[in-house]
XYZ file of C-alpha atoms in Angstrom:
530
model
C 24.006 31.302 15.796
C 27.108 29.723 14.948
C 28.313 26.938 17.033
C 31.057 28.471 18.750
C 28.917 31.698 19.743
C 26.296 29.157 21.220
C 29.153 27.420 23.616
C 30.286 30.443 24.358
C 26.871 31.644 25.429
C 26.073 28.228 27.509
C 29.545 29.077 29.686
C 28.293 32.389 30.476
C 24.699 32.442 30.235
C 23.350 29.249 31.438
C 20.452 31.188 33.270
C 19.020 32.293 29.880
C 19.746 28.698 27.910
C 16.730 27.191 30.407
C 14.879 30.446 30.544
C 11.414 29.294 29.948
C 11.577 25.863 30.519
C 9.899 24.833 33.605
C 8.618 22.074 32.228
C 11.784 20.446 31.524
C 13.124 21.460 34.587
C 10.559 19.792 36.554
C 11.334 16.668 35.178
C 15.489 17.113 35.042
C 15.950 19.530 38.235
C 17.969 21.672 35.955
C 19.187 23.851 38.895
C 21.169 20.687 40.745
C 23.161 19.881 37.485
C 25.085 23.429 37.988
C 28.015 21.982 40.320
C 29.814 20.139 37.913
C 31.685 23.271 35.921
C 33.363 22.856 32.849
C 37.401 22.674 33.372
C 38.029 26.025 32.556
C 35.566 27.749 34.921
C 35.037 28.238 38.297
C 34.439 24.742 40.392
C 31.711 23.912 42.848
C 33.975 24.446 46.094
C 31.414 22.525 47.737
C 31.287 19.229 45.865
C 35.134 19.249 43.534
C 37.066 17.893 46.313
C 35.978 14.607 46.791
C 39.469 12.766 48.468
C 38.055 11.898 52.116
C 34.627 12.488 51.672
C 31.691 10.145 52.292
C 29.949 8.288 49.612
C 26.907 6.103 50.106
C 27.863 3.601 47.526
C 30.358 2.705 45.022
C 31.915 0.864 42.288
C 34.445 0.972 39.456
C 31.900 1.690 36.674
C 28.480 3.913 36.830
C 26.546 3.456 33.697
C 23.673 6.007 33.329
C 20.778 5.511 31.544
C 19.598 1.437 30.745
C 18.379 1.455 27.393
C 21.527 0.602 25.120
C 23.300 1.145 27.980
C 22.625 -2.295 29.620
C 25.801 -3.460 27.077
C 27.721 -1.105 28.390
C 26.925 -2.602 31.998
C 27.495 -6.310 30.788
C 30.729 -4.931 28.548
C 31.994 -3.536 31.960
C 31.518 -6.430 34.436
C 32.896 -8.338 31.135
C 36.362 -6.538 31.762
C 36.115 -7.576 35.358
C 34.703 -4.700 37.236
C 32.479 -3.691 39.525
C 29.276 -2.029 37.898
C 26.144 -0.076 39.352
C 23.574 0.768 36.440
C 21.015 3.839 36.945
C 17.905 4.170 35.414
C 15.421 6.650 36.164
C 12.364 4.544 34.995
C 10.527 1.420 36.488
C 12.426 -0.617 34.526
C 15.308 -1.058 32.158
C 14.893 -0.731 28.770
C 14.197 3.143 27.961
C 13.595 4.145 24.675
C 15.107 1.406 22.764
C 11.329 -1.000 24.391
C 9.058 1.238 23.558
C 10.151 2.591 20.218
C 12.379 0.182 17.676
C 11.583 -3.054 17.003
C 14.585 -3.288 14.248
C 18.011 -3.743 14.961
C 20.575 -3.035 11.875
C 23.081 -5.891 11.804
C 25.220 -7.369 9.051
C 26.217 -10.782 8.085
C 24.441 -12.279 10.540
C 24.123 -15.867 11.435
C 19.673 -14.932 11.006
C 20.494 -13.788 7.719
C 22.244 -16.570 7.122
C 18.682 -18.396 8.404
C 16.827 -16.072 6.383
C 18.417 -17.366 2.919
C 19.500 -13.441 2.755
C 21.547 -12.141 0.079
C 23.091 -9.677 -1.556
C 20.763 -8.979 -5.049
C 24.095 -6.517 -6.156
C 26.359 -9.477 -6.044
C 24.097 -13.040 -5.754
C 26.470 -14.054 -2.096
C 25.785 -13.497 1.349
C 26.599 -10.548 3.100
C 29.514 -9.634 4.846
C 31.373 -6.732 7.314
C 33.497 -5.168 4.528
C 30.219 -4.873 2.109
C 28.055 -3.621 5.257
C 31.232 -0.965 6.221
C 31.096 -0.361 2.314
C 27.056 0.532 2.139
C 27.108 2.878 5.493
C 30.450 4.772 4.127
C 28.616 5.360 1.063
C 25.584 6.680 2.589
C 27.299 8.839 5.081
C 29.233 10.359 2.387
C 31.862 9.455 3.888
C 31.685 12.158 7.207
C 32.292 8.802 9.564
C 35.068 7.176 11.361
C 35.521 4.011 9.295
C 37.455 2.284 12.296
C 34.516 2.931 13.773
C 32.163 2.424 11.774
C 33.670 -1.128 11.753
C 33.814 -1.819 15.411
C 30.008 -0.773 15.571
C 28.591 -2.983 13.357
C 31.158 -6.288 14.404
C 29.203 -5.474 18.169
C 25.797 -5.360 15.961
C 26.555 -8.762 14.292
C 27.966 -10.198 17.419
C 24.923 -9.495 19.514
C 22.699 -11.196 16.734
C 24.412 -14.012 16.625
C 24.390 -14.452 20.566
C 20.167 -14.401 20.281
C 20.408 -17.008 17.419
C 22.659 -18.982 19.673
C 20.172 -18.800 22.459
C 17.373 -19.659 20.533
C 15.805 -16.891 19.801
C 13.696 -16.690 16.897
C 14.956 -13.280 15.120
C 14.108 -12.927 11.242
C 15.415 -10.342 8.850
C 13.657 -7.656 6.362
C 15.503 -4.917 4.033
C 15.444 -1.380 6.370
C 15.737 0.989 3.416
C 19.049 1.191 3.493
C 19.743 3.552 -0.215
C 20.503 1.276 -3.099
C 21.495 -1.941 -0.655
C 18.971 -4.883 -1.556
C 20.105 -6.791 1.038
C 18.054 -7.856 4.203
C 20.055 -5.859 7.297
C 17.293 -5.551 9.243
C 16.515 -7.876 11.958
C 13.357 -8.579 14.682
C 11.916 -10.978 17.313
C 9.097 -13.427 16.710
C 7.519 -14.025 19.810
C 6.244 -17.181 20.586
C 2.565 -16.365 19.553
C 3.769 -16.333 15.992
C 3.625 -12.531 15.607
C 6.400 -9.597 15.173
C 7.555 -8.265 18.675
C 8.802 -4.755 19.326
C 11.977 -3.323 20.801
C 10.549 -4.880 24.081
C 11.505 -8.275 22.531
C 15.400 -6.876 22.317
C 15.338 -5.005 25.698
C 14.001 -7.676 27.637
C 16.975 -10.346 26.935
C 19.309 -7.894 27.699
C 17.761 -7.043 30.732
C 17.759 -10.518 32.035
C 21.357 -10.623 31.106
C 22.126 -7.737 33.364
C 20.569 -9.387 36.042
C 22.388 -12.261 35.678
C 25.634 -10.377 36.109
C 27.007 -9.034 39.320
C 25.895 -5.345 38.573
C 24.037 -3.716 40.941
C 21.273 -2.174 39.320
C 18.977 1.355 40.728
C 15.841 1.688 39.275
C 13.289 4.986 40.146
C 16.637 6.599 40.640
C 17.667 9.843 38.508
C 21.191 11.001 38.028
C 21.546 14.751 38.472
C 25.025 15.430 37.358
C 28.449 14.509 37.668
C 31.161 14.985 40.312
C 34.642 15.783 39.074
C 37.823 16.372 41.160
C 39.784 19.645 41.070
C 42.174 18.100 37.950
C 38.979 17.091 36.084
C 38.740 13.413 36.562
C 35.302 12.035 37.236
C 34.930 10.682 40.448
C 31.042 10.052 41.111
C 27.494 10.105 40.506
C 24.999 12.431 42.480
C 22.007 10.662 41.936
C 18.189 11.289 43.772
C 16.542 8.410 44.570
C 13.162 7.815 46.875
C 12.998 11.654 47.242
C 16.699 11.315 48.988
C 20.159 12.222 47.160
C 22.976 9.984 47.434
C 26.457 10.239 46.280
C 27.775 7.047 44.563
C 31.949 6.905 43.878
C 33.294 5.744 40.471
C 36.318 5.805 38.536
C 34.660 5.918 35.023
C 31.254 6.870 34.199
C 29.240 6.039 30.891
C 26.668 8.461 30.209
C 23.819 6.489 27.895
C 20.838 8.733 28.550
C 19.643 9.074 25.035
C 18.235 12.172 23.467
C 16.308 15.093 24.339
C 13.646 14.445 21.829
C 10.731 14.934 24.577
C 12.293 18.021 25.807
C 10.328 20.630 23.551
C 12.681 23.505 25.313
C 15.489 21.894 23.775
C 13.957 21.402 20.593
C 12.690 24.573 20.291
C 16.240 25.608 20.848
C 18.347 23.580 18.279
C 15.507 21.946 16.223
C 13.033 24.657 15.785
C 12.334 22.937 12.754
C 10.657 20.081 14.340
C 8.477 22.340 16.143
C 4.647 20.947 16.348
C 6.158 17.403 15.631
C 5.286 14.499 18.208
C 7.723 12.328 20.058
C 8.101 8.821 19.212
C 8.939 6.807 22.257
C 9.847 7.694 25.839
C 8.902 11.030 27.904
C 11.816 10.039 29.692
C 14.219 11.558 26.821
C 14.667 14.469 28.000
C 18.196 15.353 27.328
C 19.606 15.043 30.989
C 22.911 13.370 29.693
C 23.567 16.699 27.344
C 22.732 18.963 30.827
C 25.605 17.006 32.397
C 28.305 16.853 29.902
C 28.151 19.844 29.063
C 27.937 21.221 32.340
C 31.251 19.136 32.499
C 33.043 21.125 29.471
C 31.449 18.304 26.756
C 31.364 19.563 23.335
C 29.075 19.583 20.583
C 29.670 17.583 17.834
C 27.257 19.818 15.130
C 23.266 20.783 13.995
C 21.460 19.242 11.209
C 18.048 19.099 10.018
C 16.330 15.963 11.823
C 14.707 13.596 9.279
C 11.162 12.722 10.493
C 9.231 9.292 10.814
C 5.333 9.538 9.719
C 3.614 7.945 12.387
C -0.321 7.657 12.309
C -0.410 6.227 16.162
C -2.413 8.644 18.435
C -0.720 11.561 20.481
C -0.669 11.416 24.115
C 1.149 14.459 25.654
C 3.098 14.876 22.808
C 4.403 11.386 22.955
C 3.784 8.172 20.478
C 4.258 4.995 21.973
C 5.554 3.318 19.340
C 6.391 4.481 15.692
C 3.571 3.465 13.624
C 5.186 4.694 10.024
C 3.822 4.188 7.302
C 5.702 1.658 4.628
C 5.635 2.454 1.027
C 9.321 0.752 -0.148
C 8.285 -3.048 0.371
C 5.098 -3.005 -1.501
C 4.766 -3.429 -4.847
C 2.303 -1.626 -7.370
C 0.465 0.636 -4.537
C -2.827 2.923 -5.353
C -1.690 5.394 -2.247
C 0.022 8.971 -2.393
C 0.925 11.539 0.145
C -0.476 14.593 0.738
C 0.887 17.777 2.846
C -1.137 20.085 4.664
C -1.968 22.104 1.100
C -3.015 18.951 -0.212
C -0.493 18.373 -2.608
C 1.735 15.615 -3.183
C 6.156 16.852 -2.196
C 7.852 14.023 -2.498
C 7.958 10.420 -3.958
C 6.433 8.226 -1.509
C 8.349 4.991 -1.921
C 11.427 6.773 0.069
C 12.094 5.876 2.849
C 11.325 7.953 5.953
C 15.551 7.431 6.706
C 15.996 9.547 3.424
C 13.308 12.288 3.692
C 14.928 15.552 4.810
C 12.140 17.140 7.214
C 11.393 20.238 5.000
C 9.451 18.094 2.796
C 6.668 17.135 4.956
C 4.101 18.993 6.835
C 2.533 18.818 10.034
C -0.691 17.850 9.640
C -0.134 15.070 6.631
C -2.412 12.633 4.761
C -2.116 9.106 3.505
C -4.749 8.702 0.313
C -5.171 5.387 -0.859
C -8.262 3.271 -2.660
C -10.904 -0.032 -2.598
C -8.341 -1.951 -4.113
C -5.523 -0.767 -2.062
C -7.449 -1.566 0.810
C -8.270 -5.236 -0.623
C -4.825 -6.058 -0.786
C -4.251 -8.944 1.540
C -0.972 -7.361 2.675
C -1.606 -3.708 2.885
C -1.827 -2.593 6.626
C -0.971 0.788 5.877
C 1.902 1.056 8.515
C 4.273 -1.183 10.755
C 2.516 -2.423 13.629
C -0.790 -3.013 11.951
C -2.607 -5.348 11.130
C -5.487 -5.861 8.398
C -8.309 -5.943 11.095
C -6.926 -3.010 12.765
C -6.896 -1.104 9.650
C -10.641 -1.799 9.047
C -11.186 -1.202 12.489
C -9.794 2.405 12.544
C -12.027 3.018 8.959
C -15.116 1.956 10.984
C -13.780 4.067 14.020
C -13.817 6.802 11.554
C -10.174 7.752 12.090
C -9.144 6.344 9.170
C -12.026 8.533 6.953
C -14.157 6.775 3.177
C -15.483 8.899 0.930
C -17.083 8.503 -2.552
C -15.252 11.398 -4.589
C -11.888 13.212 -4.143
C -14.197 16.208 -3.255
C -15.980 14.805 -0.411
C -12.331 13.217 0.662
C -10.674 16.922 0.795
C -13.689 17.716 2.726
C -13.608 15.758 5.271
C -9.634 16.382 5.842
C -10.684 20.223 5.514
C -8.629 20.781 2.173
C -9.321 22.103 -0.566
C -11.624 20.142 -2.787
C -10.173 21.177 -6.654
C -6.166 20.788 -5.162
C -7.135 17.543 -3.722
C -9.050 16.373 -7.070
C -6.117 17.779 -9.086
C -3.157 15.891 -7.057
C -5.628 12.691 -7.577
C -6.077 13.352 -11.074
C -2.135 14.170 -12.070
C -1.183 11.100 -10.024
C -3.248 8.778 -12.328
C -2.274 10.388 -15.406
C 1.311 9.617 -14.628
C 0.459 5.948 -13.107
C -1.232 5.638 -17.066
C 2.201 7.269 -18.886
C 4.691 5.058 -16.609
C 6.538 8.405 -15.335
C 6.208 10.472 -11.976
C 7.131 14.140 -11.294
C 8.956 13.317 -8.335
C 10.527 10.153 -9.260
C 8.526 7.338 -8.174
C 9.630 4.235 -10.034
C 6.756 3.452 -12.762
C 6.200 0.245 -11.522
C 4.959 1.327 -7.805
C 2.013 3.137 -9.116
C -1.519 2.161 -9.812
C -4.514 5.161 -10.321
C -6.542 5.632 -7.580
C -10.391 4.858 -8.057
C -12.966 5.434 -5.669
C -13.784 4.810 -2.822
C -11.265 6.793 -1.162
C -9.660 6.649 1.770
C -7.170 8.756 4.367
C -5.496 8.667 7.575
C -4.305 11.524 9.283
C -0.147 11.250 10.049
C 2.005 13.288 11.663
C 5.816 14.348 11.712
C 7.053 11.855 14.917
C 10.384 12.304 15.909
C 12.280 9.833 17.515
C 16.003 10.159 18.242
C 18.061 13.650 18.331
C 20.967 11.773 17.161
C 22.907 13.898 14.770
C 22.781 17.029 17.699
C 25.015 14.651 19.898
C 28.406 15.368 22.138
C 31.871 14.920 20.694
C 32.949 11.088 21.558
C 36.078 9.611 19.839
C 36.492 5.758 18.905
C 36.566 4.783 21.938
C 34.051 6.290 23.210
C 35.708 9.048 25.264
C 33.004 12.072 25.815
C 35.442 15.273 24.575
C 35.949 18.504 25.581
C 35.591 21.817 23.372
C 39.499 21.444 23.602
C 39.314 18.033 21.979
C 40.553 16.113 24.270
C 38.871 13.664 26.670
C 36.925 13.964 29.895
C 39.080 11.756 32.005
C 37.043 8.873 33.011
C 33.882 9.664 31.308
C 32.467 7.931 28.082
C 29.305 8.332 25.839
C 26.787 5.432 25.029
C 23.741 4.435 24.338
C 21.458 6.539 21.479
C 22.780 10.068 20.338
C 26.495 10.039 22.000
C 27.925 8.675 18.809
C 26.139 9.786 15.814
C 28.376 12.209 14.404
C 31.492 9.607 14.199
C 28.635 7.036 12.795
C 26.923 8.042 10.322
C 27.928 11.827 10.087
C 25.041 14.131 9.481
C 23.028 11.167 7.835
C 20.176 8.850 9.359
C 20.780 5.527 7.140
C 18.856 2.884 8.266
C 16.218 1.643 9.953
C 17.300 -0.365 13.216
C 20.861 1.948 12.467
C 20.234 3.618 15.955
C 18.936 0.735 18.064
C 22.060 -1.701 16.784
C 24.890 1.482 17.214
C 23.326 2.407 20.586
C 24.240 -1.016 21.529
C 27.052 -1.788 19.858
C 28.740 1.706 20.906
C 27.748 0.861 24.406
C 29.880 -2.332 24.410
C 32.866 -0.164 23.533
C 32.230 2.498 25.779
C 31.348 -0.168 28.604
C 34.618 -2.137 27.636
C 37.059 0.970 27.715
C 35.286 2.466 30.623
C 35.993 -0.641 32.568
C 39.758 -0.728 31.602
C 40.325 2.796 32.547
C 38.667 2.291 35.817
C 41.027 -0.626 36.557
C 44.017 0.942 35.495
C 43.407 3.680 38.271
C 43.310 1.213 40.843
């Protein structure tokens, strides 16, 4: 369906578009989002006018959704005005604590720390290289002013943890054909790697250090617009009550719908069967209320996956366990699909993998000696004794011959023994039939062992809603929603990195720094109606 036929179709059929999905609509309350009509329909007559009506609460600036969008609350009382944040979870955070524990940044004063630089030109790094490298790998379908404001935010909100002390240390995030260490995370003060928690947690006792008022266990349901189409509040249910809450601007920084398999099976069908990696909470309520508001689509693509190997839980992952083949050197450990056989080089990176290639289920093969490697884990997250722990769990399974391996994953023993055996032969003759560089491979010898991955997906972020550089959500018109902006994960991706996923830690650091500019401009159009 063409993209035009399918907005056409939401304005007239919005019945059908959620036909079947009472799941989602248990958690969204899809049928209380349908007041706020798109400009060139029919309004609610019971909630458009809102001049003399009662309101339980207000403020100059609602910000939805307090993952990334915590910068757009600090941006906003910044500028000088008044804030209330709403997040529909315990606490703030969302996504971003759970799932990404890099943040892409450039010339950073940690890289700086770090000794990083630049193996392409021997000097550090710097914004017009960085704006360079993501150009390049978007193929150019990205707002370079943009693209430029982004990743000055990223840099800036580095730099403010390495001014307060915090320990953050770099690491190259597979960025194509940029050797240069972007990629940045918090050491805790046990010694060890922290998660997105680590990130999420300073901002959050920023924002409580501010004069925002924040509303957790509350859940917006959609946006209230005057008869002109300005925003002018927030319905929002909280403690089993609704409440009304004024506003002048809104930013909408929900995130994705990546846990909302209706939606998926709608505009990803390809990801169909894969899990979720990070919140159940993603479930796409910012789309139901932007569009609902006349919010346009800013395209489709075909959503790159992560490989995760941590357990599924309702279709959810916790965290993103991927596996990581790029840093290593010489590495006795191939990929197989659900046939068995090998698709793709395994040193790429999981940001460059278009999700045809891989299958859902998948296997990870590697050896004795793999395993002996002092610094093989397998995936992020692990560590050597949890490795050994999951191989005497028996989810990671050991077996003696390729035959008894296939087995045991319920493959077929000669495919299994032949992907084994061709791998080898090219490890000996230096070359690979899908272009892994000579001098990552090593032939597998027995024993053998596998883990059992799957397709995880983690961020919708190329299906997003048209924003422009300053983060104005737009119409199907093209022109902006007065008063309401786009942040967080997934409102920006199409004027960020175009139909590309380039980095790791590229949507944690955007979904911040694109929060900051919708939180900034948000706040000056709110004062400017005063």
């Amino acid at each position: 369906m063409t993209m035009e036929l399918l907005e056409e179709k939401r304005g007239v059929d919005r019945r059908n578009f959620i036909k079947g999905g009472a799941m989602a609509a248990g958690a969204l309350g899809f049928a209380a989002l349908a007041g706020c009509a798109p400009k060139d329909s029919a309004k609610d007559t019971s909630m458009a006018s809102t001049a003399g009506e009662g309101w339980d609460d207000e403020a100059d600036v609602v910000v939805i959704g307090l993952g990334g969008g915590m910068a757009a609350v600090l941006a906003a009382v910044d500028a000088g005005a008044t804030v209330i944040g709403i997040e529909k979870g315990s606490a703030m955070g969302g996504n971003w604590a759970i799932n990404t524990g890099v943040v892409f940044a450039p010339a950073t004063d940690a890289m700086k720390n770090d000794g990083a630089i630049d193996e392409r030109t021997g000097a550090e790094d710097t914004i017009d290289s960085a704006v360079d490298d993501w150009i390049r790998c978007a193929k150019g379908n990205c707002n370079p002013d943009l693209v430029r404001a982004v990743l000055t935010e990223e840099q800036s909100f580095i730099n403010s943890l390495v001014a307060d002390g915090v320990n953050v240390k770099t690491e190259l995030c597979g960025m194509a054909n940029a050797p240069i260490a972007r990629g940045h995370y918090i050491v805790g003060d046990d010694g060890n790697r922290s998660g997105g928690g680590a990130f999420t947690n300073v901002l959050a006792e920023r924002v409580n250090n501010t004069s925002a008022k924040i509303l957790l266990d509350t859940t917006a349901k959609r946006l209230i617009l005057d008869d002109a189409g300005n925003v002018r509040g927030v319905e929002v249910r909280e403690g089993g009550k609704g409440k009304r809450i004024a506003a002048k601007a809104v930013v909408v920084a929900t995130g994705g719908y990546t846990a909302n398999q209706e939606m998926r099976a709608r505009w990803n069908p390809e990801s169909a069967g894969w899990g979720v990696i990070g919140s159940e909470f993603a479930q796409g309520d910012g789309y139901e209320m932007l569009l609902d508001c006349g919010a346009s689509f800013a395209g489709f693509k075909t959503i790159s996956p992560s490989v995760t190997l941590e357990k599924n839980s309702r279709d959810t992952f916790q965290t993103n366990n991927y596996q990581i083949f790029w840093e290593t050197g010489a590495a006795s450990l191939i990929m197989l699909d659900s046939a068995g056989k090998r698709n793709r080089s395994e040193t790429q990176p999981y940001t460059q993998v278009d999700g045809a290639l891989l299958t859902v289920p998948n296997y990870q093969v590697f050896d004795q000696t793999q395993l002996d490697d002092p610094n093989f884990c397998l995936c992020n997250g692990w560590s050597k004794e949890s490795l050994n722990k999951a191989i005497e769990d028996g989810w990671v399974v050991k077996a003696d011959t390729a035959e008894e391996l296939a087995q045991l994953l319920y493959l077929d023993p000669e495919v299994v023994s032949e992907e084994i055996k061709r791998f080898n032969e090219g490890a000996a003759a230096g070359t690979d039939a899908f272009g892994r560089p000579a001098d990552t491979m090593r032939a597998l010898q027995p024993p053998y062992y596998a883990a059992t991955g799957t397709n995880g997906i983690s961020g919708t972020d190329c299906n997003c809603l048209k924003v422009d550089d300053q983060a104005r959500v737009l119409d199907r018109d093209g022109d902006p929603i007065n008063g309401i902006y786009g942040g967080g994960n997934d409102m920006y991706y199409w004027n960020w990195a175009g139909s590309s996923y380039i980095a790791s830690g590229g949507g944690a650091g955007a979904a911040y720094g694109f929060s900051v500019i919708a939180g900034r401009n948000a706040a000056a159009y709110a004062l400017s109606e005063k």
